[in-house]
mmCIF file of C-alpha atoms in Angstrom:
data_model
loop_
_atom_site.group_PDB
_atom_site.id
_atom_site.type_symbol
_atom_site.label_atom_id
_atom_site.label_comp_id
_atom_site.label_asym_id
_atom_site.label_seq_id
_atom_site.Cartn_x
_atom_site.Cartn_y
_atom_site.Cartn_z
ATOM 1 C CA UNK A 1 2.910 -6.296 16.293
ATOM 2 C CA UNK A 2 7.050 -6.401 16.303
ATOM 3 C CA UNK A 3 8.072 -3.401 13.886
ATOM 4 C CA UNK A 4 11.315 -4.257 12.088
ATOM 5 C CA UNK A 5 10.965 -1.751 9.281
ATOM 6 C CA UNK A 6 9.559 1.733 8.952
ATOM 7 C CA UNK A 7 7.973 2.909 5.877
ATOM 8 C CA UNK A 8 8.140 6.650 4.442
ATOM 9 C CA UNK A 9 6.082 8.035 1.680
ATOM 10 C CA UNK A 10 8.304 9.900 -0.834
ATOM 11 C CA UNK A 11 7.613 12.581 -3.729
ATOM 12 C CA UNK A 12 9.903 10.754 -6.078
ATOM 13 C CA UNK A 13 6.711 8.392 -6.509
ATOM 14 C CA UNK A 14 8.324 5.470 -4.405
ATOM 15 C CA UNK A 15 7.753 4.124 -0.731
ATOM 16 C CA UNK A 16 11.092 3.357 1.023
ATOM 17 C CA UNK A 17 11.640 0.911 3.717
ATOM 18 C CA UNK A 18 14.370 1.555 6.631
ATOM 19 C CA UNK A 19 15.643 -0.861 8.945
ATOM 20 C CA UNK A 20 14.264 -0.076 12.352
ATOM 21 C CA UNK A 21 17.570 -0.864 14.146
ATOM 22 C CA UNK A 22 20.125 0.723 12.536
ATOM 23 C CA UNK A 23 18.280 3.201 9.926
ATOM 24 C CA UNK A 24 19.542 2.212 6.816
ATOM 25 C CA UNK A 25 17.654 1.984 3.517
ATOM 26 C CA UNK A 26 16.224 -1.664 2.848
ATOM 27 C CA UNK A 27 14.194 -0.987 -0.210
ATOM 28 C CA UNK A 28 12.984 1.555 -2.441
ATOM 29 C CA UNK A 29 9.643 0.566 -4.186
ATOM 30 C CA UNK A 30 8.394 2.525 -7.225
ATOM 31 C CA UNK A 31 5.031 1.399 -6.851
ATOM 32 C CA UNK A 32 3.187 4.858 -8.188
ATOM 33 C CA UNK A 33 3.373 7.436 -10.990
ATOM 34 C CA UNK A 34 3.221 10.473 -9.053
ATOM 35 C CA UNK A 35 4.206 11.502 -5.315
ATOM 36 C CA UNK A 36 3.014 9.035 -2.555
ATOM 37 C CA UNK A 37 1.028 10.916 0.006
ATOM 38 C CA UNK A 38 0.843 8.291 2.838
ATOM 39 C CA UNK A 39 1.768 4.893 3.881
ATOM 40 C CA UNK A 40 0.362 2.345 6.836
ATOM 41 C CA UNK A 41 1.217 -0.929 7.864
ATOM 42 C CA UNK A 42 -1.880 -3.434 7.775
ATOM 43 C CA UNK A 43 -0.001 -6.109 9.407
ATOM 44 C CA UNK A 44 2.920 -8.314 9.828
ATOM 45 C CA UNK A 45 3.154 -12.079 10.056
ATOM 46 C CA UNK A 46 5.374 -14.532 12.114
ATOM 47 C CA UNK A 47 7.780 -14.607 9.675
ATOM 48 C CA UNK A 48 8.244 -10.944 9.691
ATOM 49 C CA UNK A 49 6.520 -10.537 6.170
ATOM 50 C CA UNK A 50 4.224 -7.086 6.219
ATOM 51 C CA UNK A 51 1.324 -6.144 4.487
ATOM 52 C CA UNK A 52 0.980 -2.242 3.895
ATOM 53 C CA UNK A 53 -0.875 0.196 1.803
ATOM 54 C CA UNK A 54 0.320 3.761 0.296
ATOM 55 C CA UNK A 55 -1.898 6.291 -1.551
ATOM 56 C CA UNK A 56 -0.599 8.773 -3.983
ATOM 57 C CA UNK A 57 -1.370 12.137 -6.431
ATOM 58 C CA UNK A 58 -1.709 9.443 -9.103
ATOM 59 C CA UNK A 59 -5.035 8.602 -7.268
ATOM 60 C CA UNK A 60 -4.425 4.806 -6.659
ATOM 61 C CA UNK A 61 -4.487 2.849 -3.569
ATOM 62 C CA UNK A 62 -1.721 0.317 -3.765
ATOM 63 C CA UNK A 63 -1.504 -2.903 -1.176
ATOM 64 C CA UNK A 64 1.852 -4.306 -0.949
ATOM 65 C CA UNK A 65 3.245 -7.753 0.401
ATOM 66 C CA UNK A 66 6.867 -7.344 1.617
ATOM 67 C CA UNK A 67 8.785 -10.540 2.191
ATOM 68 C CA UNK A 68 11.716 -9.738 4.697
ATOM 69 C CA UNK A 69 13.715 -12.905 3.846
ATOM 70 C CA UNK A 70 14.113 -11.739 0.357
ATOM 71 C CA UNK A 71 13.982 -8.075 0.802
ATOM 72 C CA UNK A 72 11.433 -8.185 -1.936
ATOM 73 C CA UNK A 73 7.759 -6.881 -2.940
ATOM 74 C CA UNK A 74 5.909 -10.421 -3.528
ATOM 75 C CA UNK A 75 2.477 -9.184 -4.269
ATOM 76 C CA UNK A 76 0.748 -5.807 -5.455
ATOM 77 C CA UNK A 77 -2.684 -5.026 -5.795
ATOM 78 C CA UNK A 78 -3.910 -1.423 -7.261
ATOM 79 C CA UNK A 79 -7.007 -0.046 -6.077
ATOM 80 C CA UNK A 80 -8.624 2.682 -8.143
ATOM 81 C CA UNK A 81 -11.764 4.974 -7.625
ATOM 82 C CA UNK A 82 -10.739 8.076 -6.572
ATOM 83 C CA UNK A 83 -10.943 11.050 -9.344
ATOM 84 C CA UNK A 84 -8.280 13.220 -7.926
ATOM 85 C CA UNK A 85 -5.171 12.850 -5.586
ATOM 86 C CA UNK A 86 -5.517 10.285 -2.543
ATOM 87 C CA UNK A 87 -4.089 12.322 0.510
ATOM 88 C CA UNK A 88 -4.701 10.002 3.507
ATOM 89 C CA UNK A 89 -5.174 6.320 4.543
ATOM 90 C CA UNK A 90 -5.942 4.392 7.706
ATOM 91 C CA UNK A 91 -6.289 0.931 8.744
ATOM 92 C CA UNK A 92 -9.043 -0.380 10.908
ATOM 93 C CA UNK A 93 -8.480 -2.058 14.209
ATOM 94 C CA UNK A 94 -9.151 -5.592 12.663
ATOM 95 C CA UNK A 95 -6.899 -5.514 9.867
ATOM 96 C CA UNK A 96 -9.989 -6.204 7.355
ATOM 97 C CA UNK A 97 -10.375 -2.406 5.868
ATOM 98 C CA UNK A 98 -8.495 0.153 4.589
ATOM 99 C CA UNK A 99 -10.303 3.788 4.490
ATOM 100 C CA UNK A 100 -8.835 6.545 2.017
ATOM 101 C CA UNK A 101 -9.540 10.064 1.799
ATOM 102 C CA UNK A 102 -8.849 11.850 -1.589
ATOM 103 C CA UNK A 103 -9.134 15.530 -2.648
ATOM 104 C CA UNK A 104 -12.170 14.646 -4.654
ATOM 105 C CA UNK A 105 -14.265 14.773 -1.182
ATOM 106 C CA UNK A 106 -14.770 11.139 -1.436
ATOM 107 C CA UNK A 107 -14.084 8.539 1.423
ATOM 108 C CA UNK A 108 -13.429 4.811 0.274
ATOM 109 C CA UNK A 109 -13.585 1.591 1.965
ATOM 110 C CA UNK A 110 -11.253 -1.199 0.635
ATOM 111 C CA UNK A 111 -10.794 -4.649 1.782
ATOM 112 C CA UNK A 112 -7.114 -5.036 3.208
ATOM 113 C CA UNK A 113 -6.628 -8.483 1.723
ATOM 114 C CA UNK A 114 -4.041 -8.929 -1.149
ATOM 115 C CA UNK A 115 -5.963 -10.743 -3.901
ATOM 116 C CA UNK A 116 -5.157 -13.064 -6.557
ATOM 117 C CA UNK A 117 -1.594 -13.238 -5.263
ATOM 118 C CA UNK A 118 -0.789 -16.853 -6.453
ATOM 119 C CA UNK A 119 -2.076 -16.032 -9.959
ATOM 120 C CA UNK A 120 -0.072 -12.360 -10.082
ATOM 121 C CA UNK A 121 3.121 -13.875 -9.695
ATOM 122 C CA UNK A 122 5.045 -14.899 -12.673
ATOM 123 C CA UNK A 123 8.678 -16.281 -13.175
ATOM 124 C CA UNK A 124 11.323 -14.092 -14.219
ATOM 125 C CA UNK A 125 12.608 -14.705 -17.877
ATOM 126 C CA UNK A 126 16.113 -15.739 -16.449
ATOM 127 C CA UNK A 127 16.714 -19.452 -16.603
ATOM 128 C CA UNK A 128 17.585 -20.907 -13.236
ATOM 129 C CA UNK A 129 17.248 -17.528 -11.573
ATOM 130 C CA UNK A 130 14.508 -18.442 -9.322
ATOM 131 C CA UNK A 131 13.726 -14.991 -8.944
ATOM 132 C CA UNK A 132 10.021 -13.800 -9.293
ATOM 133 C CA UNK A 133 8.273 -10.392 -9.967
ATOM 134 C CA UNK A 134 4.712 -9.460 -8.898
ATOM 135 C CA UNK A 135 2.255 -8.209 -11.518
ATOM 136 C CA UNK A 136 -0.680 -5.754 -10.587
ATOM 137 C CA UNK A 137 -3.793 -7.102 -9.579
ATOM 138 C CA UNK A 138 -6.798 -4.540 -9.693
ATOM 139 C CA UNK A 139 -8.759 -3.679 -6.889
ATOM 140 C CA UNK A 140 -11.997 -1.878 -6.383
ATOM 141 C CA UNK A 141 -13.440 -0.116 -3.259
ATOM 142 C CA UNK A 142 -15.917 -2.173 -1.187
ATOM 143 C CA UNK A 143 -17.818 1.312 -0.344
ATOM 144 C CA UNK A 144 -17.609 4.707 -1.189
ATOM 145 C CA UNK A 145 -18.780 7.906 0.749
ATOM 146 C CA UNK A 146 -19.225 11.038 -1.524
ATOM 147 C CA UNK A 147 -18.972 14.533 -0.773
ATOM 148 C CA UNK A 148 -17.281 14.196 2.274
ATOM 149 C CA UNK A 149 -16.781 17.824 3.244
ATOM 150 C CA UNK A 150 -15.850 19.628 6.458
ATOM 151 C CA UNK A 151 -18.501 21.581 8.293
ATOM 152 C CA UNK A 152 -18.398 24.966 8.222
ATOM 153 C CA UNK A 153 -18.687 27.288 11.273
#
């Protein structure tokens, strides 16, 4: 996978995309309502469109689809299911699932596939602008593991 951008999780409730070559900020995404704790690549396609996931203190898991040609986010799914801050995220090697860990002591497994993207895009109100904006599409975890706690020594 060729990495053309870097992501950063920010305490201003955003995810920032940075150009991997010159270090300039390409995009700042206000996808959460509380500080973002972690972000991870899921996949990059042949057109340099990236799918990635972010997690936050707002108890959500957000899957994003970044279009490099237009430098926009074209699809978003919001996963809800944690009762407290989601602090870490990891993508499995097959890129089919995302695992999240939360301070609520639960580990949740989510599908890494964006759903209903065609239905979640609506035309912007400006005539002739051709711009599109993404609506949120909800997602639920596929599995939950409760009471995941460190073992005491």
